[in-house]
CSV table of C-alpha atoms in Angstrom, one decimal:
chain,number,residue,atom,x,y,z
A,1,MET,CA,215.0,25.4,79.7
A,2,THR,CA,212.7,25.0,82.6
A,3,LYS,CA,211.1,21.8,83.4
A,4,SER,CA,207.5,22.1,84.6
A,5,LEU,CA,205.4,19.6,86.7
A,6,ALA,CA,201.7,19.4,86.1
A,7,LEU,CA,199.0,17.3,87.5
A,8,ALA,CA,196.7,15.4,84.8
A,9,THR,CA,193.1,16.2,85.5
A,10,ARG,CA,191.8,14.6,82.3
A,11,PRO,CA,191.0,11.3,81.7
A,12,ALA,CA,220.5,-2.0,57.5
A,13,PRO,CA,221.9,-2.8,61.1
A,14,LEU,CA,224.9,-1.0,62.2
A,15,ALA,CA,228.3,-2.5,63.0
A,16,GLU,CA,228.9,-3.4,66.7
A,17,PHE,CA,231.3,-1.0,68.6
A,18,SER,CA,234.6,-2.7,69.7
A,19,MET,CA,235.5,-0.2,72.1
A,20,PRO,CA,233.7,2.2,74.7
A,21,VAL,CA,231.9,4.9,73.1
A,22,PRO,CA,232.2,8.4,74.7
A,23,ALA,CA,229.1,9.5,76.7
A,24,GLU,CA,228.7,12.7,74.6
A,25,ILE,CA,228.1,10.5,71.5
A,26,HIS,CA,225.3,8.3,72.8
A,27,PRO,CA,222.9,8.4,75.9
A,28,GLU,CA,223.4,6.4,79.0
A,29,SER,CA,220.9,3.9,78.1
A,30,LEU,CA,222.8,2.6,75.0
A,31,LEU,CA,226.1,2.8,76.7
A,32,ALA,CA,224.7,0.6,79.5
A,33,LEU,CA,223.6,-2.2,77.2
A,34,PRO,CA,226.0,-5.0,76.9
A,35,PRO,CA,227.3,-5.8,73.6
A,36,GLY,CA,224.9,-8.0,71.5
A,37,GLU,CA,221.6,-7.8,69.7
A,38,ALA,CA,219.8,-5.3,71.7
A,39,LYS,CA,222.6,-2.6,71.4
A,40,GLN,CA,222.7,-3.2,67.7
A,41,SER,CA,219.0,-2.7,67.2
A,42,LEU,CA,219.0,0.4,69.4
A,43,LEU,CA,221.8,1.8,67.2
A,44,THR,CA,219.7,1.1,64.0
A,45,VAL,CA,216.6,2.6,65.8
A,46,HIS,CA,218.8,5.9,66.3
A,47,SER,CA,220.0,6.1,62.7
A,48,ILE,CA,216.4,5.7,61.5
A,49,LEU,CA,215.1,8.6,63.8
A,50,GLU,CA,218.0,10.8,62.7
A,51,ALA,CA,217.2,10.2,59.0
A,52,ARG,CA,213.4,10.2,59.3
A,53,LEU,CA,212.5,13.1,61.6
A,54,PRO,CA,212.3,16.5,60.3
A,55,ALA,CA,215.1,19.0,60.5
A,56,GLY,CA,214.7,21.8,63.1
A,57,PRO,CA,213.0,21.7,66.5
A,58,LEU,CA,211.1,18.7,67.4
A,59,ALA,CA,208.0,17.9,69.6
A,60,ILE,CA,208.4,14.7,71.4
A,61,TYR,CA,206.0,12.8,73.7
A,62,GLU,CA,207.5,10.2,75.9
A,63,ALA,CA,205.0,8.0,77.6
A,64,GLY,CA,206.5,6.9,80.8
A,65,GLY,CA,209.9,8.5,81.7
A,66,GLY,CA,212.4,7.9,84.3
A,67,SER,CA,216.0,9.1,84.6
A,68,THR,CA,217.3,7.8,81.2
A,69,SER,CA,216.2,8.7,77.7
A,70,TYR,CA,216.4,6.0,74.9
A,71,LEU,CA,216.7,8.8,72.1
A,72,PRO,CA,219.9,9.7,70.2
A,73,LEU,CA,221.4,12.8,71.8
A,74,GLY,CA,221.3,14.5,68.4
A,75,VAL,CA,217.6,14.2,68.5
A,76,LEU,CA,217.2,14.8,72.0
A,77,ARG,CA,219.1,18.3,72.1
A,78,ARG,CA,216.7,19.8,69.4
A,79,ALA,CA,213.6,18.6,71.0
A,80,HIS,CA,210.8,19.9,73.5
A,81,VAL,CA,210.2,16.7,75.4
A,82,THR,CA,206.9,16.1,77.4
A,83,VAL,CA,206.9,13.2,79.7
A,84,VAL,CA,203.7,11.7,81.1
A,85,ASP,CA,204.0,9.0,84.0
A,86,ILE,CA,201.8,7.9,86.6
A,87,ASP,CA,204.7,7.5,89.2
A,88,ALA,CA,205.5,10.8,91.0
A,89,ASP,CA,209.2,9.1,91.8
A,90,GLN,CA,209.6,8.4,87.9
A,91,ILE,CA,208.7,12.2,87.2
A,92,ARG,CA,211.1,13.4,89.8
A,93,ASN,CA,213.9,11.4,88.5
A,94,ASN,CA,213.4,12.7,85.1
A,95,ASP,CA,216.0,15.4,84.2
A,96,TYR,CA,215.8,15.8,80.3
A,97,ALA,CA,212.1,16.6,79.6
A,98,GLN,CA,211.0,20.2,79.3
A,99,GLU,CA,207.5,19.4,80.7
A,100,ALA,CA,206.9,16.5,83.2
A,101,ILE,CA,203.1,15.6,83.5
A,102,LEU,CA,202.0,13.3,86.4
A,103,GLY,CA,199.3,11.5,84.8
A,104,ASP,CA,197.8,8.2,83.5
A,105,LEU,CA,198.7,7.4,79.9
A,106,GLN,CA,195.3,5.6,79.7
A,107,THR,CA,193.3,8.6,80.0
A,108,TYR,CA,195.4,11.6,79.5
A,109,ARG,CA,195.0,13.0,76.1
A,110,PHE,CA,196.8,15.7,74.0
A,111,PRO,CA,195.3,17.9,71.1
A,112,PRO,CA,195.5,15.9,67.7
A,113,GLN,CA,198.4,16.1,65.7
A,114,ARG,CA,200.9,17.6,68.2
A,115,PHE,CA,204.0,15.3,68.1
A,116,ASP,CA,206.6,14.5,65.7
A,117,LEU,CA,207.6,11.4,67.6
A,118,ILE,CA,206.3,9.4,70.2
A,119,ILE,CA,208.4,7.2,72.5
A,120,CYS,CA,207.0,4.3,74.6
A,121,TYR,CA,210.0,2.2,75.9
A,122,ASN,CA,209.5,-0.7,78.5
A,123,VAL,CA,206.2,0.7,79.3
A,124,ILE,CA,203.1,-0.9,77.7
A,125,GLU,CA,203.6,-4.3,79.3
A,126,HIS,CA,202.9,-2.5,82.5
A,127,ILE,CA,199.5,-1.0,81.2
A,128,PRO,CA,196.1,-2.7,81.7
A,129,ASP,CA,194.4,-0.8,78.8
A,130,VAL,CA,196.9,-0.9,76.1
A,131,ASP,CA,194.0,-0.1,73.4
A,132,ALA,CA,193.4,3.2,75.0
A,133,VAL,CA,197.0,4.2,75.0
A,134,LEU,CA,197.6,3.3,71.4
A,135,GLY,CA,194.6,5.1,70.3
A,136,GLY,CA,195.9,8.2,72.0
A,137,PHE,CA,199.3,7.8,70.2
A,138,CYS,CA,197.8,7.5,67.0
A,139,GLU,CA,195.6,10.6,67.4
A,140,ALA,CA,198.5,12.8,68.9
A,141,LEU,CA,200.9,12.0,66.2
A,142,LYS,CA,201.5,14.5,63.3
A,143,PRO,CA,201.1,13.3,59.7
A,144,ASN,CA,204.3,11.5,58.9
A,145,GLY,CA,205.3,11.4,62.6
A,146,LEU,CA,206.8,8.4,64.2
A,147,LEU,CA,206.0,6.2,67.0
A,148,LEU,CA,208.9,4.2,68.7
A,149,ILE,CA,207.8,1.2,70.9
A,150,GLY,CA,210.4,-1.0,72.7
A,151,ALA,CA,208.8,-3.7,74.9
A,152,PRO,CA,209.3,-7.4,76.1
A,153,ASN,CA,208.2,-10.3,73.6
A,154,PRO,CA,205.5,-12.1,75.6
A,155,LYS,CA,206.0,-15.3,73.5
A,156,SER,CA,209.7,-15.5,74.4
A,157,LEU,CA,211.2,-17.7,77.3
A,158,SER,CA,211.9,-14.6,79.5
A,159,GLY,CA,208.4,-13.0,78.5
A,160,ILE,CA,206.7,-16.4,79.9
A,161,VAL,CA,208.7,-16.4,83.0
A,162,THR,CA,207.9,-12.9,83.7
A,163,LYS,CA,204.1,-13.2,82.8
A,164,TYR,CA,203.6,-16.2,85.1
A,165,SER,CA,206.1,-15.6,88.1
A,166,PRO,CA,205.2,-13.4,91.1
A,167,HIS,CA,206.4,-9.7,91.4
A,168,TRP,CA,208.6,-10.7,94.2
A,169,PHE,CA,210.7,-13.2,92.1
A,170,HIS,CA,211.1,-10.1,89.4
A,171,VAL,CA,212.6,-8.1,92.3
A,172,TRP,CA,214.9,-11.1,93.5
A,173,PHE,CA,216.2,-11.3,89.8
A,174,TYR,CA,217.0,-7.7,89.5
A,175,ARG,CA,218.6,-7.5,92.9
A,176,HIS,CA,220.7,-10.8,92.9
A,177,VAL,CA,221.3,-11.7,89.2
A,178,ARG,CA,221.4,-8.2,87.7
A,179,GLY,CA,223.0,-6.7,90.8
A,180,GLU,CA,220.6,-3.8,91.2
A,181,LYS,CA,220.4,-3.4,94.9
A,182,ASN,CA,217.7,-0.7,94.9
A,183,ALA,CA,215.3,-2.9,92.7
A,184,GLY,CA,211.8,-2.8,93.9
A,185,LEU,CA,212.2,0.4,95.8
A,186,PRO,CA,209.9,3.4,95.0
A,187,GLY,CA,210.7,4.6,91.5
A,188,GLU,CA,212.9,1.8,90.7
A,189,ALA,CA,212.3,-1.4,88.4
A,190,PRO,CA,211.0,-3.9,88.2
A,191,PHE,CA,207.5,-2.7,88.0
A,192,PRO,CA,204.3,-5.0,88.0
A,193,THR,CA,203.5,-6.4,84.5
A,194,HIS,CA,200.1,-7.0,83.0
A,195,PHE,CA,200.9,-8.0,79.2
A,196,HIS,CA,197.8,-7.1,77.6
A,197,PRO,CA,197.3,-9.1,74.4
A,198,LEU,CA,198.3,-6.0,72.2
A,199,VAL,CA,202.0,-6.3,73.7
A,200,THR,CA,202.4,-9.2,71.2
A,201,LEU,CA,204.1,-7.5,68.2
A,202,ASP,CA,201.8,-8.8,65.4
A,203,LYS,CA,198.7,-7.9,67.4
A,204,LEU,CA,200.1,-4.4,68.1
A,205,GLU,CA,200.9,-3.9,64.4
A,206,ALA,CA,197.5,-5.0,63.4
A,207,PHE,CA,195.7,-2.6,65.7
A,208,VAL,CA,197.8,0.5,64.6
A,209,ALA,CA,197.5,-0.3,60.9
A,210,GLY,CA,193.8,0.1,61.2
A,211,ARG,CA,194.4,3.5,62.5
A,212,GLY,CA,196.7,4.8,59.6
A,213,LEU,CA,200.3,3.7,60.9
A,214,GLN,CA,202.7,1.6,59.0
A,215,VAL,CA,205.9,-0.4,59.9
A,216,ILE,CA,209.0,1.1,58.9
A,217,TYR,CA,211.2,-1.1,61.3
A,218,ARG,CA,210.7,-4.0,63.4
A,219,LYS,CA,213.3,-6.3,65.3
A,220,LYS,CA,213.0,-9.0,67.8
A,221,TYR,CA,216.3,-9.5,69.4
A,222,GLU,CA,218.1,-11.5,72.2
A,223,SER,CA,217.3,-9.9,75.5
A,224,PRO,CA,220.2,-8.1,77.2
A,225,ARG,CA,219.5,-10.2,80.3
A,226,TYR,CA,221.4,-13.3,78.5
A,227,PRO,CA,224.6,-11.3,78.0
A,228,GLU,CA,224.2,-9.8,81.4
A,229,MET,CA,223.8,-13.5,83.0
A,230,ARG,CA,226.5,-14.7,81.0
A,231,ARG,CA,228.9,-12.3,82.6
A,232,ARG,CA,227.7,-12.1,86.0
A,233,LYS,CA,226.2,-15.8,86.6
A,234,PRO,CA,227.9,-18.1,84.0
A,235,LEU,CA,226.7,-21.4,85.3
A,236,LEU,CA,222.9,-20.1,85.5
A,237,ALA,CA,223.3,-18.5,82.0
A,238,ALA,CA,224.6,-21.9,80.6
A,239,ALA,CA,221.7,-23.7,81.9
A,240,VAL,CA,219.2,-21.2,80.7
A,241,ASP,CA,220.9,-21.2,77.3
A,242,ALA,CA,221.0,-25.0,77.2
A,243,ALA,CA,217.1,-25.0,77.9
A,244,ALA,CA,216.5,-22.2,75.4
A,245,LYS,CA,218.4,-24.2,72.6
A,246,MET,CA,216.4,-27.6,73.5
A,247,MET,CA,212.9,-25.3,73.2
A,248,ASN,CA,214.2,-24.0,69.9
A,249,THR,CA,214.7,-27.6,68.3
A,250,VAL,CA,211.3,-28.7,69.3
A,251,LEU,CA,209.2,-25.5,68.5
A,252,PRO,CA,207.7,-25.2,65.0
A,253,GLY,CA,209.1,-22.5,62.6
A,254,LYS,CA,212.3,-20.4,63.0
A,255,ILE,CA,211.6,-19.4,66.8
A,256,ASP,CA,214.3,-18.2,69.0
A,257,VAL,CA,212.9,-18.2,72.6
A,258,ARG,CA,215.9,-16.0,73.5
A,259,HIS,CA,214.2,-13.1,71.4
A,260,GLY,CA,213.0,-11.6,74.7
A,261,ASP,CA,212.5,-8.1,73.4
A,262,TYR,CA,211.5,-6.2,70.2
A,263,HIS,CA,211.8,-2.5,68.6
A,264,VAL,CA,209.2,-1.3,66.2
A,265,ILE,CA,209.0,2.1,64.6
A,266,LEU,CA,205.7,3.0,63.0
A,267,ARG,CA,204.8,6.0,60.8
A,268,LYS,CA,201.6,7.7,60.6
A,269,LEU,CA,200.4,8.1,56.9
A,270,ALA,CA,199.9,11.7,55.8
């Protein structure tokens, strides 16, 4: 299939794997995750998508898309994927979409009821006008269509640090703690964050509920940064874990500040 480039001119958890999984079974995005809650939740997301999406060809809209898909390969292989991204480098890095559109998620609009699935993964935290983006998603979904959002939890320890620290610190963390030497270069994470109020899961769910979407899966989980740190920087990880444990004991309710990310799947009511 041919990939096209267009310029937008309009405004039950699964068991953890105990051994490496062959690349032909799961996408690189899942294989790259360290063992832990993040991988388990993404496996659950995959099982829900495979069970809930209609049989046959699928129309999928990926809002923001780089070099790696977060979709299960069984879904990806029978889908026509349309990616919209404001970053030309991200568009060039994408090699799995059949249609790649250089455009702004906040203003670009598709015809109503066009897509079976919309995926927005590690994107909404970077967007100033999340209201406009979510409104466009709700309109573009078919009845019974699914919306998958993966995002950081702004109320977690990592979310608070990300929100109130300068961007240069994010680049330093990616380069020296995560070991990603190209971090911060054109087309490479981390990208500047805005943390619009609707990134908070409860507010996001309330917003889309008023537009006819219902939650079928939600999961806050320990950020994969924690197992990465425990492997690469054990002394730093021990200090962060100790701080997190102390915060968990003094905060009201059953809160784990290490739950730095979430998945939510929403279905558009018929």
